[in-house]
Coordinates of C-alpha atoms in Angstrom, one line a residue:
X1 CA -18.8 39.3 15.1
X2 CA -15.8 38.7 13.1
X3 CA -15.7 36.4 10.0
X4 CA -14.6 32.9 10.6
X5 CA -11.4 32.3 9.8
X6 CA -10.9 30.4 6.1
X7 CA -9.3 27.0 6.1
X8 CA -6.5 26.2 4.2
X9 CA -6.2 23.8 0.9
X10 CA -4.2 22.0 3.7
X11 CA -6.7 21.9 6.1
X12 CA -8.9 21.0 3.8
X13 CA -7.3 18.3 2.3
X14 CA -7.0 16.7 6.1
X15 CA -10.4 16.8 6.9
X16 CA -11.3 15.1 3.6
X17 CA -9.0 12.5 4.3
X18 CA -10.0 12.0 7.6
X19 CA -13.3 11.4 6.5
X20 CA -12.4 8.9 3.6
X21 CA -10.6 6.7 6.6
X22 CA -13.3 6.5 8.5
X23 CA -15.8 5.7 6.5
X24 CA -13.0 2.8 5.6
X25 CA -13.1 1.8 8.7
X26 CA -16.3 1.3 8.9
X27 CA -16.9 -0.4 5.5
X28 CA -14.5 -3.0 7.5
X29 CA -15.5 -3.3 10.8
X30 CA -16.9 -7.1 10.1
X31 CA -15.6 -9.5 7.5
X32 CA -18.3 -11.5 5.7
X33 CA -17.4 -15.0 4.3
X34 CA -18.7 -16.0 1.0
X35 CA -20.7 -18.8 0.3
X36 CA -18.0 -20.1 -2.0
X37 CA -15.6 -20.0 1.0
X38 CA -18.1 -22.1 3.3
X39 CA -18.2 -24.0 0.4
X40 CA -14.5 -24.8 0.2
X41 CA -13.8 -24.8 3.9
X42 CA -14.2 -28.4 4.8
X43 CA -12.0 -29.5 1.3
X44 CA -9.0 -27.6 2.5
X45 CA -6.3 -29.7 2.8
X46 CA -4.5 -29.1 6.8
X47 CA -1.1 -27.9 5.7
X48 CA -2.3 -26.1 3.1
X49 CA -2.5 -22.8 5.4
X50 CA 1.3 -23.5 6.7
X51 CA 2.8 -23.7 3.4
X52 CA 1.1 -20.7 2.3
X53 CA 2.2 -19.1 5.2
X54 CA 5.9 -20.5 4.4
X55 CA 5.6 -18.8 0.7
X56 CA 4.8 -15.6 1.3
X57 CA 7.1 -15.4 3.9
X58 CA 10.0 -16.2 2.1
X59 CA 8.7 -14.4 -1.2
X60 CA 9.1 -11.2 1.5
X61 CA 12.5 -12.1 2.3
X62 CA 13.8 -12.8 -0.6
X63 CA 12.1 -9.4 -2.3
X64 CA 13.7 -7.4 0.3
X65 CA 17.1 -9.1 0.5
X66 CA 17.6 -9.7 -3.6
X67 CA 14.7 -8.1 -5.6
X68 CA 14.7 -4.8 -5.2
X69 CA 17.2 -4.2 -8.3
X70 CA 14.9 -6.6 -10.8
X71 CA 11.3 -5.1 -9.8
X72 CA 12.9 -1.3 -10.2
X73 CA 13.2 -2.7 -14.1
X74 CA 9.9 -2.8 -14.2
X75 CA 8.8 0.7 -14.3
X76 CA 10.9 3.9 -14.4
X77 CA 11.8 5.5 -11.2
X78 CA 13.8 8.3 -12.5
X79 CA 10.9 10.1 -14.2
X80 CA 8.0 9.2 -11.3
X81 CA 11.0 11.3 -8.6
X82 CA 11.6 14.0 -11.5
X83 CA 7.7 14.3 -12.0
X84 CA 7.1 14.7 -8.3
X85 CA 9.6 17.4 -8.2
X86 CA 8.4 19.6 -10.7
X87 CA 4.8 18.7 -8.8
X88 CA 6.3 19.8 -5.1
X89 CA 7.6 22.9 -7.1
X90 CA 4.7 23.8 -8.3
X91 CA 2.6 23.2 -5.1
X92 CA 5.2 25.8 -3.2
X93 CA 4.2 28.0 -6.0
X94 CA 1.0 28.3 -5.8
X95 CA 0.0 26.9 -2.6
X96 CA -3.5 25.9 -3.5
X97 CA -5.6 22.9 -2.9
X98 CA -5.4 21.8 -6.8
X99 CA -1.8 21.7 -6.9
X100 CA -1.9 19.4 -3.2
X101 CA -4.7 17.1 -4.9
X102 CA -2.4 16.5 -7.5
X103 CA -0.4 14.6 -5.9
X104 CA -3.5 12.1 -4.6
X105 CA -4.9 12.1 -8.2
X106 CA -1.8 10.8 -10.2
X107 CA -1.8 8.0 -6.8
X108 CA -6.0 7.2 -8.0
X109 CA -4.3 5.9 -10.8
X110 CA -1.3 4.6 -10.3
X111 CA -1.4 0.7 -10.0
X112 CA -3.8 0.4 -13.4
X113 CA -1.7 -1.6 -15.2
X114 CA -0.3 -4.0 -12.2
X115 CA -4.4 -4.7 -11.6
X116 CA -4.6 -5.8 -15.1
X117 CA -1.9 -7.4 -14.9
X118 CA -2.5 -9.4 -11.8
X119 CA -5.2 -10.2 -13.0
X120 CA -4.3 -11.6 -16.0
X121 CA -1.1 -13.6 -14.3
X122 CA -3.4 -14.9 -11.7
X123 CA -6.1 -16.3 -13.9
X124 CA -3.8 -17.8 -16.9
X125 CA -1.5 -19.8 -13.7
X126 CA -5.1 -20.8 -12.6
X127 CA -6.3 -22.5 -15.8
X128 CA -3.2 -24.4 -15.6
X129 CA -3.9 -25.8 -12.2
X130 CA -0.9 -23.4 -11.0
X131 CA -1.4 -21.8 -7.0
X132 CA 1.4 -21.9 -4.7
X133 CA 4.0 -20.8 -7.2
X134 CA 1.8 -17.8 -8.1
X135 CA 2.9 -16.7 -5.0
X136 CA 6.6 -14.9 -5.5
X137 CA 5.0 -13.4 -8.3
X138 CA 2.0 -11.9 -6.5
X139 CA 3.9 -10.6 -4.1
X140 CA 6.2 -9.1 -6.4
X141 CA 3.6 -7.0 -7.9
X142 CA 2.3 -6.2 -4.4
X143 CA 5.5 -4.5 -3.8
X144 CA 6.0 -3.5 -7.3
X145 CA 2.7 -1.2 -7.1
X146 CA 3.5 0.0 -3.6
X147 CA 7.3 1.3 -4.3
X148 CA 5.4 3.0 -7.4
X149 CA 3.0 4.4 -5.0
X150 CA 5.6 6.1 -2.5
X151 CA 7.4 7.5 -5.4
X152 CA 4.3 9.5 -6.7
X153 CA 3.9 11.4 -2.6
X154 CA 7.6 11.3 -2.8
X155 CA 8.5 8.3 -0.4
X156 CA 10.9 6.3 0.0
X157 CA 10.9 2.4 -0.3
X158 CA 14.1 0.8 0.5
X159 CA 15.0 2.0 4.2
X160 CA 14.2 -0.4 6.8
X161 CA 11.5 1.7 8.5
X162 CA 10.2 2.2 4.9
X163 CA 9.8 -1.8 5.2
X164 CA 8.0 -2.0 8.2
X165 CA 5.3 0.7 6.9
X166 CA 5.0 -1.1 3.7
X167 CA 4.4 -4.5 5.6
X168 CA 2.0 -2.7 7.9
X169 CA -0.4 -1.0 4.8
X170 CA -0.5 -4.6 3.5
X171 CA -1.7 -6.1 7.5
X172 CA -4.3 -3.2 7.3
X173 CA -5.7 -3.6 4.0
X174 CA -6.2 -7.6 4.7
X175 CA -7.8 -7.2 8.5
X176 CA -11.4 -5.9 10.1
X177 CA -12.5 -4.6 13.0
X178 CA -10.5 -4.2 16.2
X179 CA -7.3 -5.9 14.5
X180 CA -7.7 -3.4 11.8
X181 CA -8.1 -0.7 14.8
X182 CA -4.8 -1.9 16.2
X183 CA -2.8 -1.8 12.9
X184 CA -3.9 2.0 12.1
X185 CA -2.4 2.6 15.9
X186 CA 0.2 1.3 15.0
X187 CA 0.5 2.6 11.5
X188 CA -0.1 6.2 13.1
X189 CA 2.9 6.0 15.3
X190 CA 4.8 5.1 12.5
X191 CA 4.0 8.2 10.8
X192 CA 4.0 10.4 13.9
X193 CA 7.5 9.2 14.6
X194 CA 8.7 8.0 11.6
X195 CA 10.9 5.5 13.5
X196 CA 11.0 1.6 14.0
X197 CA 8.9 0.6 17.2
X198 CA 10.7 -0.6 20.2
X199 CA 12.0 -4.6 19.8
X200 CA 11.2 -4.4 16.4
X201 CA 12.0 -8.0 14.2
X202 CA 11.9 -7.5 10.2
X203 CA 11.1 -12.0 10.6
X204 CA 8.4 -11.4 12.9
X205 CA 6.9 -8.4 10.8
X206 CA 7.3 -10.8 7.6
X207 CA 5.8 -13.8 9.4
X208 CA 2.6 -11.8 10.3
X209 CA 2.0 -10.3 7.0
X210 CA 2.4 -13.5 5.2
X211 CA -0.1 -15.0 7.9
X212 CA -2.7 -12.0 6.5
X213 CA -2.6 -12.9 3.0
X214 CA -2.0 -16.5 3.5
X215 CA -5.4 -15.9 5.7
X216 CA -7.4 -14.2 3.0
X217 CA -5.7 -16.0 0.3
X218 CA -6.4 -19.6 1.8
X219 CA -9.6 -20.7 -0.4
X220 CA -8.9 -18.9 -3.4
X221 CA -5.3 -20.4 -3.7
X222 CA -6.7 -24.0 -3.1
X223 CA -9.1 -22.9 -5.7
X224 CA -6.4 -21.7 -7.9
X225 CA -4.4 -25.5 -8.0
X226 CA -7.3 -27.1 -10.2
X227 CA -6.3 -27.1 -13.5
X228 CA -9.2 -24.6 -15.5
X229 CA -11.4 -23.9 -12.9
X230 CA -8.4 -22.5 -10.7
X231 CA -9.3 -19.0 -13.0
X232 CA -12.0 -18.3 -10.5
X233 CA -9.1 -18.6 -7.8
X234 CA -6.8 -16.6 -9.8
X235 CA -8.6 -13.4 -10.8
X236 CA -8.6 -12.7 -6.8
X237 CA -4.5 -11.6 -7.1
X238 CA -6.2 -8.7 -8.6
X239 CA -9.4 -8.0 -6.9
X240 CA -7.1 -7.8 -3.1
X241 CA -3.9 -6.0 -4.8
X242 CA -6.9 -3.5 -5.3
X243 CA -7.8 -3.2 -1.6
X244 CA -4.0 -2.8 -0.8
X245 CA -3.5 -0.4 -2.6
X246 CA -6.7 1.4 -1.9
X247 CA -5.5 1.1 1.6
X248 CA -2.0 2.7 0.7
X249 CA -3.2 5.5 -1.0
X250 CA -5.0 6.4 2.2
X251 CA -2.1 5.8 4.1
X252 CA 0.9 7.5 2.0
X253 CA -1.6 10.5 1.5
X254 CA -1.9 11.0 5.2
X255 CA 2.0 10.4 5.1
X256 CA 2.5 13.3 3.0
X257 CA -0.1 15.9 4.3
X258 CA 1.4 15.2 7.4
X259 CA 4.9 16.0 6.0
X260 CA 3.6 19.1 4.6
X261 CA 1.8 20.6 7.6
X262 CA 3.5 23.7 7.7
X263 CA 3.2 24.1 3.9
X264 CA 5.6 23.1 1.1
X265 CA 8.5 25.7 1.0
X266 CA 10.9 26.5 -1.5
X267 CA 13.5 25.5 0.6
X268 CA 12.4 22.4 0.4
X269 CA 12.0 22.1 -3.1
X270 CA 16.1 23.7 -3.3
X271 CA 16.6 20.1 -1.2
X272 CA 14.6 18.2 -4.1
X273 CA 16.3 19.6 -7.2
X274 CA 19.7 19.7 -5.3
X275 CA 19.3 15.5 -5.5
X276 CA 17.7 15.9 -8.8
X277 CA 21.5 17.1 -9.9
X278 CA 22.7 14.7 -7.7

């Protein structure tokens, strides 16, 4: 009998991945609500949900349309694209499974310093009594970390199909069970086809994300408005930028094995440095 035939760091790679997913998956099948969340549930004002929903939805349009320029200030996108071309360079060098984890291990830690600061944005608003105007801001550092996530696989962020995949990651980090079933369908076409779905509405894909985090959001943002004990509230911007971008990594990894199937070539690393010189 013949030797079995050795996988590749690719292959590898895929099958650890498709392993972390599912055991995502099911680490989400059921949401659990907190005692603190029964506890707030009948003090929730009516409206409170459709004015949340109202923020985040124009926090998304007006990111998109006008703040792209302003959160690219924020970190430095020239040397995260130059540092994942020497990285691609080096992985069609030596075509190993270090040089492909690279890529995944400078992603684990990407997103450090937003958490912190998150954190510390959401709690110091909160002992001022300060929740619905937290709002632009949150969402600006959940789209500040994610841009900085796609640069370090190599991703784009500004492309309207780059949109929609970026407002889907953020749907699938905030959903359970068979919703979140239905979003990584849908997220998987996306990267099978890397095209916008038939009929597709940027409002309507806005409108449904805001209603996720608007959703999740709902207690701790009431919870954020009291004056001092709205820190409890606002130390939660951090703890559910977390699961998005835990969620992302998952997702723009698969992106890019998936882009590298048939191995990273050097002619595709001639196309990187050729808009390196650019």
């Amino acid at each position: 009998m013949g030797r079995a035939q050795k996988k590749t760091p690719w292959e590898k790679e895929w099958e650890l991945l498709v392993k972390k997913e599912q055991k995502y998956l099911e680490q989400r099948d059921r949401k659990k609500e907190s005692a603190l969340n029964r506890f707030l549930e009948e003090k929730i004002p009516e409206t409170l949900q459709g004015r949340l929903d109202a923020a985040f939805s124009k926090a998304f349009g007006l990111i998109f349309d006008k703040g792209l320029g302003i959160i690219e200030k924020t970190y430095r996108k020239e040397e995260l694209k130059k540092a994942y071309q020497v990285d691609i360079y080096a992985a069609s060098v030596r075509e190993d499974r270090r040089s492909l984890r690279r890529f995944s291990r400078k992603a684990g830690t990407s997103g450090q310093k937003n958490l912190l600061l998150s954190g510390v944005e959401g709690i110091g608003l909160g002992v001022l009594g300060i929740g619905l105007p937290d709002i632009p801001l949150f969402t600006g550092m959940i789209l500040k970390s994610i841009y900085e996530l796609a640069l370090h696989y190599g991703f784009s962020y500004e492309t309207e199909e780059d949109r929609y995949f970026i407002l889907l990651l953020i749907r699938g980090a905030l959903s359970y069970g068979k919703q979140l079933s239905e979003i990584q369908e849908e997220t998987d076409r996306f990267l099978s086809l890397e095209t916008l779905p038939d009929g597709y509405d940027r409002e309507c894909e806005i409108r449904k994300t805001a209603q996720a985090l608007s959703g999740e959001l709902l207690y701790m943002k009431f919870l954020q408005g009291i004056p001092l004990v709205g820190a409890a509230g606002g130390i939660y911007d951090a703890v559910y930028l977390k699961r998005i971008l835990a969620y992302g990594r998952l997702k723009y990894q698969k992106r890019f094995l998936l882009k590298h199937k048939d191995g990273i070539s050097r002619k595709e690393w001639d196309r990187e440095d050729g808009q390196r010189g650019e």
